[in-house]
Structure formats: structure tokens, C-alpha cells
Amino acid sequence: MQQRKSVTQEYTNSVLLNGTLETPKWWPYLVSILLFFVLVGIGLFFVQIYFGLGVTGLSRPVYWGLYITTFVFWVGISHAGIMISAILRLTQAEWRRPVTRAAEILTIFSLLTALVFPLIHAGRTWRIIYWLLPYDFSRGIWPNIRSPLFMDPIAIGTYLTGSTLFLFIALIPDLAVLRDRTTGLRKGFYTILAMGWRGNPRQWKMQVVGGILLSALMLPIFVSVHSIVSWDFAVTIGVEGWHSTIFAPYFVIGAVHSGVSAVVTMMALMRWGWKWNDFIRPEHFDALARLLTVVATAWLGFTFLELIFALYGLDAPEIALREMQIFQYPWNMLFLLFLLTGYIIPVPMWLFKRVRTNIALMFWSSIMVNIGMWLERFLIIVPGLARKTPFVFTWEAYSPSWFEWYILFWSFCWVTLLMLLFSKVFPLVPLFEQKESEVFSDSVKIGRANVPTIFREEEE
Amino acid sequence: MSKSILGLFLDPNSAADAMDGLKESGFEQGSFDVLTGTPYPEGAFGEHVPQHRLFRFPAFGAIIGFSASLFLTTATQLAYPLITGGKPILSIFAMLIIMYEMTMLSAVIFSVIGIIFESRLPNINPSAYDPRITEGYIGVVISVEDKDLNKAKAVFEKTGSEEVKVV
Amino acid sequence: MVIENKDRSWGMVIDTDKCTGCNGCVIACQVENNVPLNDQNKFERGRVMSWMRVERYWEGEFPDVKARFIPIPCQHCANAPCEPVCPVYATYHNNEGMNIQVYNRCVGTRYCANGCPYIVRFFNYWEPIWPEEMRNHLNPDVTVRSRGIMEKCSFCVQRIRRGTRKAKEENRELEDGDITTACQDACPTQAITFGDLNDQESKVSKLSKDDRSYTLMPQFNTDPNVIYLASIKENKEESQEEKAHSHD
Amino acid sequence: MTNQEKHFWPPSDPSVVRTELINNTKKGGSTLRTIVVSLILLSILIIVGIIGKVIIDGNDQTQWGYVAAILAFILSATGGAPMVAIAPLIAKASWARPISRIAHIIGSVSIVNVIIMIPILRMLPPLIVDGTRRRSIWFEAPNYSPHFWDTLGLIMLAITGIALLYSSSIPDFAVMRDSSDGIRKKIGKILSRGFVGTTVQWSKLRMRIGILSTLYFFVLVFVHFIISTDLSMSMVPGWRDAIYPMYHTMSGIQGGVASVIILCWIVRKYGKNQNYITINQFWALGRIMFATSLMWIYFFYSAFIVFWYGRSESDAAWLDLLIRGPMMYVFIIAMLFSFVIPWWWLIWNRVRNSFNGPFIGAIIVLIGLLLDRIRLYVPSWSVDPKLIHDKWLTEIPKILYPDIWDIMIFIGSISLVFLIIIGLSRILPLIGVWEIHQLNLLSKPGKFMKAHGIRVAKPD
């Protein structure tokens, strides 16, 4: 956190609300394009419902494919939010401030997308209610709580509800700002949401204490969600390479890796799209990249462990699977690409401060990471199924149909669309956190050097 | 009948002085309050630090969530004793996961309720307020009887407030 | 409410030594249980459906090479890995030792198929279609499965129910051999035997105690109700000698 | 806890700090002498025990579980301690500065592990058992790789720990050289190696500490990895548990934090250091230990649920051997002491925010750690060596009780650890003089208008 440009609160308001109170030129065009793609995707989804899952490239025994991969991928992305806003809030990292809101929104929308994928994936979507709702009268039976697939909706639902409420609490002061800046219907809307916030000490104290409390509560949920998703795979004994105890932390750390990278991508886009150069500054990318380097290395360690202990058993089917996964075309190409994009290219780049503070490079490297992480999920899920059990007669290949590829593309459009719509109604960067850091930060002279300082209250 | 007066300040220190002035001129702590557009360190204006019972809410929520989920998971399995995969009818270790999630969920929900309640929101009839507060102005608001009106006004004038509004 | 007899454990013994790999059981099962027909496209896409399948593998080196066959239906495991993972109880274990698939409950998550190490569960990727002239040949006792659900060998549950009902009408106990599965009837070499494993006198339970008996993939600890009898390997040297003698 | 105490800060006058801390190294007197003498006598037990053990069951590998457990316990209880100093260094948190010396000292006693490792080298079965290779992480490596690498790893850990301690205390040796007399002055002269505090020296020092800290972390993880797999997992046929090394490391760090708390408590109470080790340190340490307890249960459960759900033959064997078999009660108590009690105890802020609360928690955690190591190592060593090549464990060994030699080794090693710590505390201050200076320089209690708090320089 080096010398930062000191800005007044009016300036903060005017700049950070420029996406909400006025519309950027590119906004309508982008939204309409995305809307088109999204609608096409929804149409295709109904086509699939009508004709059945034959339209996908799935087969026997590759019963799970691109849909589940993408589901896991989006759940992974969703781990950005709490990672950033909770952990950094608890460790009082100053540079979190402009990042938090964006990360939380990313969490919420990617979770919404992730929740859609089991629906798309299921054979009889119109009966999915049997599974998602705890009770349903037509069938007179409750869901099987022993099934990891039932734990998934519970965990993801918890995470979604929790982070939405978290977001709302952190939004209230900014809603008050908007209430003071708008007129007419919108004012009414914000007035209701702001619930008559005035900003007296009691309310601010609740903001701070409540933020810490909610972070502490969200953290265990955040860890549990991806663990439970990973247990979908880990508990099945029939599939080689799935029945591994390391999956839970392995998935979580991988999720943090991809999620934080997604936040980097998003911040770069925000800086470019809304010209928030005074608030989203190179040093934020620097800090995120340093965090990512640590996370990525830990993740690589887990990958290594997973591989070692897969071979440790020395049983033939497992070794056959790994042999295919790593050495056989086309899997070997995917595996190479996964290693390169997931770690080998981006992380050494991040070792240089010149790269860390270069927004364009950070943007591209973070995108690279997410390609790698998507491939990781794909390489965990599909080869295991394709080389399932010692029955070599039933080994199958899997090539996704264009249908599945489009749904994958659709999910990205969907998330971006939701983001843009959100940005029209609520500020993407928390205003009051910015102002707070303005108030609390200062600089003292130690000898000749002018060192920036921050004022920290005594928490009780 | 009582009125509420709002004094707007640009400089935090003069706002703090105003608070002192009000104290000296014999208004009791509860009657006046400081409004800011950004969190200030606790007690920066010499206002009395608000007490709260926030941490009771999540505890309460956790208890409720735990017992509810315990009931739900047990009941579902006992109501439909279908054997799956030779697992026990009461598969505790599967139940634990769901109980954990539901406990956390209701803890979060209750602490959010707690935050809203403890910050006295929703505030149906907000007294004197000014949009400029969210632009960095600092508002000192006090509700007084008519007789003390001028006394309070004087304090604001003395400590150099930008504007004094009487509602 | 279906009739469920207590203390039964329906099981099957398959003698791989008798199996000639004629695939008769596969066809019989196909016809009995209204399993959709497999065309070339299905084979290419790896979406074949056959509740009973015959795996073939070679033994020995050319020229004296032997084809070995092993018919694989659903193993109806006591510790079935497919059951606990279903979120909607679409598959569960009933008190006749069978692994039941409830088509109405199934939402098609295909998780059970991942759980099953024997790969005997099949998913309806399309709505099943039969040629016009075969529509009237479908078995009226068996549901025709719609698209998007799992299906698998049911031990010809319809035959079990019919047999039980018949025995009830003639008010007598169900005897061993009353109930036969389609694959069993079709098998020309009588390689397949079906019956109650809990009944100590029944043919299956006797055969299952044979010292040739084994179960598939014991490492998964699934405790299947389908028991195999190993094929008898002839002793090389002896056969050589016999040949020699026969020549002179 | 009055507000005054909460804002308590080390004396800011450098000369006071210097004299007080340097003089603490001289304090002690008769009581200390008696303690040292008795510790020396007790430490001899370790040799006695080892010799006795070798003579009695020198050729029965199944009897050596407890020795391995003691090794693992000492490793876990001391090895993790420096992380308390390293993690805040990375997070740029200044609260840990007064206790980082203590953490380093605890980390530098790993030499004890090397001593216990010597007899185990004799007992540990080679990779090739009667002709065929047994399952291990050393797939095709030479026959005695575990013996070589485990010893090397432990030695490396000891060396790195001592190096870290040394380089982090060079400035204090310089202080002793300048403001002490007699033997301490000589030691300071030799060990400070002409450190006079030029800018270059300081920057070099910082870099060295940074590098050594990182190195220490990796060595620690590596040692936990190989010790846990070679000395327990690979002794059991079919135990394939990818998360186990991570679980081992995690509980190791938990134990390290616990022992730092205990030593801090002793040093503060009997070392007259109330001015330096304040409530802030205990508060933070309590929080860290709380977090590590949660991590413990997370890592344990993510292994447990997979085995419980999978229930293949090897999974069932794992459960029978370590959880519900002969070791059930040990496991339950270990679980209570490592997770349940610390968690329920430290969740209360009033407990964390005190001196005795974390101390009691730490003692409980260490007991739990010992029991956990016993339940992991003893059964795996007592498995019949003839079964080593099986696909999964068929017969569960009976429970084994420690004999007199095991107890001797245990007492001896513990007292040796304390002996080394006391010895070190005689030649260099237990609280880093320069660390206190840094703390006073970079963060001090300040006022914001009328609010009390801390001004922290260089906020991350």
C-alpha cells in the first residue's frame, strides 16, 4: 500500500457511481448481445428437455461429462468471494477494500449458475423438485439424506443465502448514498432498501462488528461447500481415481486458485470498463498476484499428493487410468495444457513485480489460470469414467457435442449479463470501505522516511 | 413538544467540539448523536460507545438450526426406513454434514437479523438528516425541547457549523 | 402395495464352465423386459442397453487359445454402491435381497451408474422406439421406460411377483424352481440357476457353496447375490498324453 | 481485563528494553540449577530406554510402535512452532514479534528426533521384504531409501531450525557483545560476527530470515510427509490415504502453536517478562489454535467420510485398525482433546482474551496430540509383517501397551527438549531485543481524535 492519491468523498461518490447513475456507452450494446446468447441457450435447454440427453456426447460408462465439469468449475469460481472478503477482512488486509464487493457478487452469480447445471444435467429436469425440495407430497417420500447429491443443494443453498445476506448488509451504507443521490422511483426503491440508514456510531459499529462476525461464520461454510461437492466423487468406489481422501482440501484450494484469478479478471475489466483507475490500482493486482502465487503453489502440492497416492496403491486399473490421463493422446495434450496454463506459465510470471503491476498481463494470466482449472476438473471427472473398472470391454471415449459446448459458453454469458445488470442498480465497489480507508490511513515520519500508516481500533 | 436540530460540519474536530459543547451546556448523552458518511474510530467524537448484544444472535440461531436439522434428518430416515447400500438406517456421519450446514445457515440468518436489529433498522421515522452527510459532512443531531432550542443553536454557531437545520 | 415375502434372498448362480457365449440370455432378457433395441448408432455412441451382457475374453496363446465367456447381469449387491448415492431413493434394497429400481422416482442424475463397479446400469438417452410391427409384442407386465431414467436387470421381478401370487392362490409355500428368470429359461446349457439363497435346500444355495464359486470384484466388498462358478481348466500335460495315446 | 492492560505496550525506551532482557538471561539461581540438574538426570533415561528396548525386543518390529509414536509426537509438538513466527512475518502482522524468538527456540530442538530415529532405523523394514517390494512412496527407489531420507529429513529440519534461530538472533548477539559482560560478552562477540547494524547488514539479515523461514516451512512439510508415510502408512497393507500427510502436518502445526503458548506462559510468569509478553500475544495465539483445531477436524473428517462411505475391503480395514477397532477409546479421547474441548473452550472470547485460557487449551491439545500419534503409530507397527504384501489388511492386531522402556524414552526425550530450551535461554534473551525495537518503531498505541487504538506502519 504505497503512497495513494488522497481523494474527497464527493469524488469517490461521483466516480464509483458512474456505472449506476449514468450508463457507459458500451453497456446497452453488450447487454443486448449477451441477452441474445442467453436466450438462445435457454431455447437449446428446452430442446434437450424435449428430445432427451441423447443430444449430448455422453455414453456408457461416461455418464457425467461437460455439464458436471462446468458445475464444479462454477462452484470453484464462487469461492473467490468469501476468500477475499472474509479472510482478508479477518486479517485486516488493507488492499481488500475495492475488491470485496466484486468478489461477493461473483460468488453469488457463479453459485446461481452452478445451481442451474445439475438441472440441465439431470435426465428428467421437470421432476428435479423431488430432489431439491426436502418434502414433496405427490411422491410421499423424503429425499435420501445419505446421498452426496442431496448434500450439494443444501451446502450450496446455505452458501448462496449466506453470501447474499452478507452482501446486503455490506450494501446498506452505499444504498443510503444512492438514496441521497437519486430521485423519483429509484429513490423510493433505495429508500426502502436502505431502511432509513443515517450513519450514527451504533450503525457503523454494527457494520464493522457484523462484518467480522459474518466473515467468521461464512468461512467454515466456504470450506465445506466445495468439500461436499468433492465428496460426490470421492465416495464412489467404482471409478478409478475418484476414491481419494485428499479430494476435499484439494478441490477447495483449487477453487480458491480459480476464484481469485476470476476476481483479478473481473477487476481488470472493471478498471477498463468504468475507468476506476483511482480506486482499482496496480498495487491491488500486485497483492492479489502475491496471494495467488502462494495459493497456486499449495494447490500444486496437493495435485502432486493426489497423483502420488493414486499410484501408491499399485493396482493395475488405477495405473492404466493414469497412463491414459497423462500419456495417451488426446488426454496428454489436455494434461500438458492444464499444467502449463494452471501453473507453469502464470506463476513464474507473477514472481516479477513488473508483471504483477501490469493490468493487461494480469488479466491474461488470470484467464489462463481458469482455463487450466477447468481442464483440471475435466481431467479428474472424465478419464476416470472412461476407464472405469477392470472390465476393459466397457471402456469408452467421450467427446462433448456442440450442444454441451454451447451450454458452457452460455454459462459465461449468463454470469456476465447478471453482473452488468447488477452494476446498473448497485455500486460494484464498496463506497464506504473506500472512504473508511481514506479516514483511517495516515503517514508518519520514521527518521526521514514518510511511512504510510493505518489506524486500527482495539476490537473487544 | 420537542424539535430535532441538525448541525452540519466539514471538519470532524469542530464536530467533536460541538459534541463537547452540548455536553457542557447540560444536554444528556442520549439526546444527541453524530451522523457520518463513513465509519470513524469508536468514540472519535467523544460520543459514548454503544453497547450491543450481537453475539447472542448467532448462538441462538445455531442452537435452533442444530435442533431443527437433527429432527429433520432423523425423522426422514426413520419415517422411510429404506436400506440403501447396507448403510445403517440412521447414518450419523451423513446426517452430520447436513446438520452442520443447516446449523451454520440459521446462525448466519440470525446474526443478520441481529445486525439489523442492533443497528436499530429499519428506522421508520428518521429525524433530521441531510444528503450532504454522505458526501463527507459530519452531522450532529440533537432533539431538544423548545426552550432549549436557542441554547443548542448557540453551541452549533460557536463551534463553527456550516449550517443548522431545525426540523 | 406389492407383495413382499420376508426372509428371502433371491440369488443367481452362473456356471461359466457351461456358458458357450451364445447370447441367448441377452436376447431373452431383451424381449422379456422390453429393453430398447440396439442399432449400429447406439453401438458407435457407446449407448448400448442390455440388462444381461456376455463378456468374452481369450485364454492361452495361439494356436491352443480358448474363448471364455462370463454373463454379467446386475449383481444385486447387499452393499450396493449404487443405492446410497441416489438422492431420491429411486434405487434401494428390498427385503427379498433385491436391488430395486423405481422408475417413477428416478430423476436421472446417473450417479448410481457411476457408483456401480460392474457397469450394469443403463440410461435412456432417447425415448425408446420399436418398429411398428413389434409394438404389440411388448411384455404387458413390464413398464416401458421413458427417456431420462436409469434401468437395470430386475431379476425378472414381474415373474417373481407372478409366481408368488400363483402360490398364494394355490395356498402353498413357494417352492424352489417355481420362479425362473428369462435368461435362465433361454440358456441351452442350463448355466444359469435362480432361486432363494436363504433356503438351504434350494439348488442355488447348494451350488453357491460349491468350491468353484466366486463373486466378481471382491475388493469392493459389495457382497453380490450373483455367484459365479469358475470354469474348469483342463490339465495340459494329461491332455497331451491322451492325444499321444490316441494316435498310436 | 481493564482497558489499561489491553493497551499495554512494551517499554519504548531502548536502553530499558536492552538491560531488562539481557539481565533476564542471567536470572535464575538455585531453583533453576536444581531443575537443570534433574533434567540432565532425566535426559539420560532416553539412552537407557533405547538400549533396554533394543536388548529386549531388538528383533521384534511389532513392539516398536510407541517409540515411533514418541518420535512423531516430539516432531509434531516442536516442529510446527516456528510457523507462529513465520506466518505473521508473511502477513506483516506485528503482534508476533515479542514471541517469535520463543517460537524459533522451540523449533530448534529437532535434534531430539534424530536421537530417537537411530534405533528406529534398525527396526524399520526395508522396501524389499522377502523378495518383493512393499507399497511405499519410494516406488522404485533403492532398498533403504526410507531410512536414508527420513534421517536426512530430520537432520535437515534440525539444521534449518537452528539456522533460523541463529540468524534471527544475530542482532541480539551484537547487543550482548556491546552491553553485557563475561562469558555472554564473549559469546556475543563470536556469534554476532561483526554485526553493527549497517543498512546493508539489516537488509541482508531480513532477506536471510525470509529465505530460511520459507525453507523451514518446506522442510517441515517434507519431513511430516515422509515420516508419516514411512513410519505408519506404508507399514499397513492397503492403507491408501492421500490426505494423511497433510493431516499429520496440520496437527503438527496445532501442536507447535500449543507448545509456543505453554512456553510463553512459563516465560511470562517465571521469567519476569510481563511487560513484553502481553495479553495481545495470548489473544492472537488463542485464535490461531482455535483455527487449527477446526482444521484438525476438517482434515480428519474428509478422510473419514470417504472411508466410511466407500467401505471397500481396504476402507473397512482402515476403520477397524484406527477408529473402531482396539484403538477406539484412545481415538475418542484424542478426538475430544484435539478438537472438541479446545474448540468449545477457545470459542469464548473471554477465554481467548486471558493468560490462563489459552494455556489450559494448549495443554489439552498436546495431550490430544500424543494420544493421536499413539493411535496412529502403535497399531500400524504392530501389524504382522508377513501380511505386508496383501491387498488389504485381513487381521487386526490386538492393542499393545507401553512397556517401561517406552516410558523411559518418552520422559527422557521430553526432559531433553526442556533442557535444550533452558540452555538456549541462558545464552540469548528469550525475547528478541531488536524485535521489540521493531515493534515499538512500526506500531504504537495512538489516538484518533478522541479514540484509542494502534497506529500500524506499512499496512499490507
Coordinates of N, CA and C in Angstrom, one line a residue, chain A residues 48-64 67 121-128 130-131 139 141-150 231-233 235-240 242 385 388-391 393-394 396 399 401, chain C residues 43-48 50 53 55-57 70 72 81 83-90 102-127 146-150 216-217 219-222:
Chain A
Q48 N -33.3 -29.8 -25.4 CA -32.7 -31.0 -24.8 C -33.7 -31.7 -24.0
I49 N -34.5 -30.9 -23.2 CA -35.6 -31.5 -22.4 C -36.5 -32.3 -23.3
Y50 N -36.8 -31.7 -24.4 CA -37.8 -32.4 -25.3 C -37.3 -33.7 -25.9
F51 N -36.0 -33.7 -26.4 CA -35.5 -34.9 -27.1 C -34.8 -35.8 -26.1
G52 N -34.4 -35.4 -25.0 CA -33.6 -36.2 -24.1 C -32.2 -36.0 -24.2
L53 N -31.4 -36.6 -23.3 CA -30.0 -36.2 -23.2 C -29.2 -36.8 -24.3
G54 N -29.8 -37.5 -25.2 CA -29.1 -38.1 -26.4 C -28.4 -37.0 -27.1
V55 N -28.8 -35.7 -27.0 CA -28.2 -34.7 -27.8 C -26.8 -34.4 -27.3
T56 N -26.4 -34.9 -26.1 CA -25.1 -34.6 -25.6 C -24.2 -35.8 -26.1
G57 N -22.9 -35.7 -25.8 CA -22.0 -36.7 -26.2 C -21.8 -37.8 -25.2
L58 N -22.6 -37.8 -24.2 CA -22.4 -38.7 -23.1 C -22.7 -40.2 -23.6
S59 N -22.1 -41.1 -22.8 CA -22.3 -42.5 -23.2 C -22.3 -43.4 -22.0
R60 N -22.1 -44.7 -22.2 CA -21.9 -45.5 -21.0 C -20.5 -46.1 -21.1
P61 N -19.6 -46.0 -20.1 CA -20.0 -45.5 -18.7 C -19.6 -44.1 -18.5
V62 N -19.4 -43.2 -19.5 CA -19.1 -41.8 -19.2 C -20.4 -41.1 -19.0
Y63 N -21.0 -41.3 -17.9 CA -22.4 -40.8 -17.6 C -22.3 -39.3 -17.2
W64 N -21.2 -38.9 -16.7 CA -21.0 -37.4 -16.4 C -20.0 -36.8 -17.3
Y67 N -21.3 -31.1 -18.4 CA -22.2 -30.3 -17.5 C -21.6 -30.4 -16.1
H121 N -28.2 -31.1 -16.3 CA -27.6 -32.4 -16.4 C -28.6 -33.5 -16.2
A122 N -29.6 -33.3 -15.3 CA -30.4 -34.4 -14.9 C -31.3 -34.9 -16.1
G123 N -31.6 -36.2 -16.0 CA -32.4 -36.8 -17.1 C -33.8 -36.2 -17.2
R124 N -34.4 -36.1 -16.1 CA -35.8 -35.6 -16.0 C -35.9 -34.3 -15.2
T125 N -35.5 -33.2 -15.9 CA -35.4 -31.9 -15.2 C -36.7 -31.6 -14.5
W126 N -37.8 -31.9 -15.3 CA -39.1 -31.5 -14.8 C -39.5 -32.1 -13.5
R127 N -38.7 -33.2 -13.1 CA -39.0 -33.8 -11.8 C -37.9 -33.5 -10.7
I128 N -37.1 -32.5 -11.1 CA -36.0 -32.2 -10.2 C -36.4 -31.8 -8.8
Y130 N -38.3 -33.3 -6.9 CA -38.2 -34.4 -6.0 C -37.0 -34.4 -5.2
W131 N -35.9 -33.8 -5.9 CA -34.6 -33.9 -5.3 C -34.3 -32.7 -4.5
R139 N -45.2 -37.6 -4.1 CA -44.5 -38.8 -4.1 C -44.5 -39.4 -2.7
I141 N -42.5 -39.2 -0.2 CA -41.2 -39.7 0.3 C -40.2 -38.6 0.4
W142 N -39.4 -38.6 1.4 CA -38.4 -37.6 1.6 C -37.1 -37.9 0.9
P143 N -36.3 -36.9 0.6 CA -35.0 -37.3 -0.1 C -34.1 -38.1 0.7
N144 N -33.2 -38.8 0.1 CA -32.2 -39.6 0.8 C -31.1 -38.8 1.3
I145 N -31.0 -38.5 2.6 CA -30.0 -37.6 3.1 C -28.6 -38.3 3.0
R146 N -28.6 -39.6 2.7 CA -27.3 -40.2 2.7 C -26.5 -39.9 1.4
S147 N -27.3 -39.3 0.4 CA -26.7 -39.1 -0.9 C -25.9 -37.8 -0.9
P148 N -24.7 -37.8 -1.4 CA -23.9 -36.6 -1.5 C -24.6 -35.6 -2.4
L149 N -25.4 -36.1 -3.4 CA -26.1 -35.2 -4.3 C -27.2 -34.5 -3.6
F150 N -27.6 -35.0 -2.4 CA -28.6 -34.2 -1.7 C -27.9 -33.2 -0.8
W231 N -16.9 -34.6 -2.4 CA -17.3 -35.9 -2.0 C -18.2 -36.6 -2.9
D232 N -18.9 -35.9 -3.7 CA -19.7 -36.5 -4.8 C -18.8 -37.5 -5.5
F233 N -17.6 -37.2 -5.8 CA -16.7 -38.1 -6.5 C -16.0 -39.0 -5.6
V235 N -16.6 -40.4 -2.8 CA -17.2 -41.6 -2.1 C -17.5 -42.7 -3.0
T236 N -17.4 -42.5 -4.3 CA -17.7 -43.7 -5.2 C -16.5 -44.5 -5.4
I237 N -16.7 -45.8 -5.1 CA -15.5 -46.7 -5.2 C -15.4 -47.3 -6.6
G238 N -16.4 -47.2 -7.4 CA -16.4 -47.9 -8.7 C -15.4 -47.2 -9.7
V239 N -15.2 -46.0 -9.5 CA -14.5 -45.2 -10.5 C -13.0 -45.0 -10.1
E240 N -12.1 -45.4 -10.9 CA -10.7 -45.3 -10.6 C -10.3 -43.8 -10.5
W242 N -11.1 -41.7 -8.3 CA -12.1 -40.8 -7.6 C -12.0 -41.1 -6.1
L385 N -14.1 -42.0 -15.5 CA -15.3 -42.7 -16.0 C -15.0 -43.5 -17.3
K388 N -13.4 -47.0 -16.5 CA -13.9 -47.4 -15.2 C -13.8 -48.9 -15.1
T389 N -13.3 -49.3 -13.9 CA -13.2 -50.7 -13.5 C -12.4 -51.6 -14.4
P390 N -12.0 -52.8 -14.0 CA -11.2 -53.7 -14.8 C -11.9 -54.2 -16.1
F391 N -13.2 -54.0 -16.2 CA -13.9 -54.5 -17.5 C -13.4 -53.7 -18.7
F393 N -13.9 -54.2 -21.5 CA -14.9 -54.3 -22.6 C -15.7 -53.0 -22.6
T394 N -15.9 -52.4 -21.4 CA -16.8 -51.3 -21.3 C -16.1 -50.0 -21.4
E396 N -14.8 -46.6 -22.7 CA -15.4 -45.7 -23.7 C -14.6 -44.4 -23.8
S399 N -16.5 -37.5 -26.4 CA -16.3 -36.2 -27.0 C -17.5 -35.4 -26.9
S401 N -20.6 -32.9 -27.3 CA -21.3 -32.5 -28.6 C -21.3 -30.9 -28.6
Chain C
F43 N -24.4 -48.6 -30.8 CA -23.1 -49.2 -30.5 C -22.0 -48.2 -30.7
E44 N -22.1 -47.4 -31.8 CA -21.0 -46.4 -32.0 C -20.9 -45.4 -30.9
R45 N -22.1 -44.9 -30.5 CA -22.1 -43.9 -29.4 C -21.8 -44.5 -28.0
G46 N -21.7 -45.8 -27.9 CA -21.5 -46.5 -26.7 C -22.7 -46.3 -25.7
R47 N -23.9 -46.4 -26.3 CA -25.1 -46.3 -25.5 C -25.9 -47.6 -25.6
V48 N -25.2 -48.7 -25.7 CA -25.9 -50.0 -25.8 C -26.7 -50.3 -24.5
S50 N -28.3 -53.5 -22.6 CA -28.6 -54.9 -22.5 C -28.4 -55.3 -21.0
R53 N -25.3 -59.0 -20.2 CA -24.4 -58.9 -21.3 C -23.4 -60.0 -21.1
E55 N -19.5 -61.0 -21.5 CA -18.2 -60.5 -21.8 C -17.4 -61.7 -22.3
R56 N -16.6 -61.5 -23.3 CA -15.7 -62.6 -23.9 C -14.3 -62.2 -23.8
Y57 N -13.5 -63.1 -23.3 CA -12.0 -62.9 -23.3 C -11.3 -64.1 -23.6
I70 N -18.4 -64.7 -19.8 CA -18.9 -64.5 -18.5 C -20.1 -63.6 -18.6
I72 N -22.9 -61.2 -17.5 CA -23.0 -60.3 -16.3 C -24.3 -59.5 -16.3
P81 N -23.1 -50.2 -4.0 CA -22.6 -48.8 -4.0 C -23.6 -47.9 -4.7
E83 N -26.8 -47.7 -4.4 CA -28.1 -47.3 -3.6 C -27.9 -46.0 -2.8
P84 N -26.9 -45.9 -1.9 CA -26.9 -44.7 -1.0 C -26.7 -43.4 -1.8
V85 N -26.2 -43.4 -3.0 CA -25.9 -42.2 -3.6 C -27.1 -41.6 -4.3
C86 N -28.2 -42.3 -4.4 CA -29.3 -41.8 -5.1 C -30.0 -40.8 -4.2
P87 N -30.2 -39.5 -4.7 CA -30.8 -38.5 -3.8 C -32.3 -38.7 -3.6
V88 N -32.9 -39.5 -4.4 CA -34.4 -39.6 -4.3 C -34.9 -41.0 -4.0
Y89 N -34.1 -41.9 -3.5 CA -34.5 -43.3 -3.2 C -35.0 -44.0 -4.4
A90 N -34.6 -43.6 -5.6 CA -35.1 -44.3 -6.8 C -34.6 -45.8 -6.8
V102 N -36.8 -48.0 -8.9 CA -38.2 -47.4 -9.0 C -38.2 -46.3 -10.1
Y103 N -38.8 -46.7 -11.3 CA -38.7 -45.8 -12.4 C -39.4 -44.4 -12.1
N104 N -40.4 -44.5 -11.4 CA -41.2 -43.2 -11.1 C -40.4 -42.2 -10.4
R105 N -39.5 -42.7 -9.4 CA -38.8 -41.7 -8.6 C -37.6 -41.2 -9.3
C106 N -37.1 -41.9 -10.3 CA -35.8 -41.6 -10.9 C -35.8 -40.2 -11.6
V107 N -34.8 -39.3 -11.2 CA -34.8 -38.1 -12.0 C -33.6 -38.1 -12.9
G108 N -32.8 -39.1 -13.0 CA -31.8 -39.2 -14.0 C -30.5 -38.5 -13.6
T109 N -30.1 -38.5 -12.4 CA -28.8 -37.9 -12.1 C -27.6 -38.8 -12.6
R110 N -27.9 -40.1 -12.8 CA -26.9 -41.0 -13.3 C -25.8 -41.2 -12.3
Y111 N -26.0 -40.9 -11.0 CA -25.0 -41.1 -10.0 C -24.8 -42.6 -9.7
C112 N -26.0 -43.3 -9.7 CA -25.9 -44.7 -9.4 C -25.0 -45.4 -10.4
A113 N -25.1 -45.0 -11.6 CA -24.3 -45.7 -12.7 C -22.8 -45.5 -12.4
N114 N -22.5 -44.3 -11.9 CA -21.1 -44.1 -11.6 C -20.7 -44.9 -10.4
G115 N -21.6 -45.1 -9.4 CA -21.2 -45.9 -8.3 C -21.0 -47.4 -8.6
C116 N -21.7 -47.9 -9.6 CA -21.7 -49.3 -9.9 C -20.4 -49.7 -10.5
P117 N -19.6 -50.6 -9.9 CA -18.4 -51.0 -10.5 C -18.6 -52.0 -11.6
Y118 N -19.8 -52.6 -11.7 CA -20.0 -53.7 -12.7 C -20.6 -53.1 -14.0
I119 N -20.9 -51.8 -14.0 CA -21.5 -51.1 -15.1 C -22.6 -51.9 -15.7
V120 N -23.6 -52.2 -14.9 CA -24.8 -52.9 -15.3 C -26.0 -52.0 -15.3
R121 N -25.8 -50.7 -15.1 CA -26.9 -49.8 -15.1 C -26.9 -49.0 -16.5
F122 N -28.1 -48.8 -17.0 CA -28.2 -48.2 -18.3 C -29.1 -47.0 -18.3
F123 N -28.8 -46.0 -19.1 CA -29.5 -44.7 -19.1 C -30.3 -44.6 -20.4
N124 N -31.5 -44.2 -20.3 CA -32.3 -43.9 -21.6 C -32.0 -42.5 -22.1
Y125 N -31.0 -42.5 -23.0 CA -30.7 -41.2 -23.6 C -31.8 -40.7 -24.5
W126 N -32.5 -41.5 -25.2 CA -33.6 -41.1 -26.0 C -34.9 -41.8 -25.5
E127 N -36.0 -41.3 -26.1 CA -37.3 -42.0 -25.9 C -37.2 -43.3 -26.7
S146 N -39.4 -44.4 -20.0 CA -39.3 -43.2 -20.8 C -37.8 -42.7 -20.9
R147 N -37.6 -41.6 -21.6 CA -36.3 -41.1 -21.7 C -35.8 -40.5 -20.3
G148 N -34.5 -40.4 -20.1 CA -34.0 -39.7 -18.9 C -34.0 -40.5 -17.6
I149 N -34.2 -41.8 -17.7 CA -34.1 -42.5 -16.4 C -33.2 -43.7 -16.5
M150 N -32.8 -44.2 -15.4 CA -31.9 -45.4 -15.3 C -32.8 -46.7 -15.3
L216 N -17.7 -61.5 -8.3 CA -17.0 -60.5 -9.1 C -16.4 -59.4 -8.2
M217 N -15.2 -59.0 -8.4 CA -14.6 -57.9 -7.8 C -14.8 -57.9 -6.3
Q219 N -12.8 -57.0 -4.1 CA -12.1 -55.9 -3.3 C -13.1 -54.8 -3.0
F220 N -14.3 -54.7 -3.7 CA -15.2 -53.6 -3.4 C -16.1 -54.0 -2.3
N221 N -16.1 -55.2 -1.8 CA -16.8 -55.6 -0.6 C -18.3 -55.4 -0.8
T222 N -18.8 -55.7 -2.0 CA -20.2 -55.4 -2.3 C -21.1 -56.5 -2.0

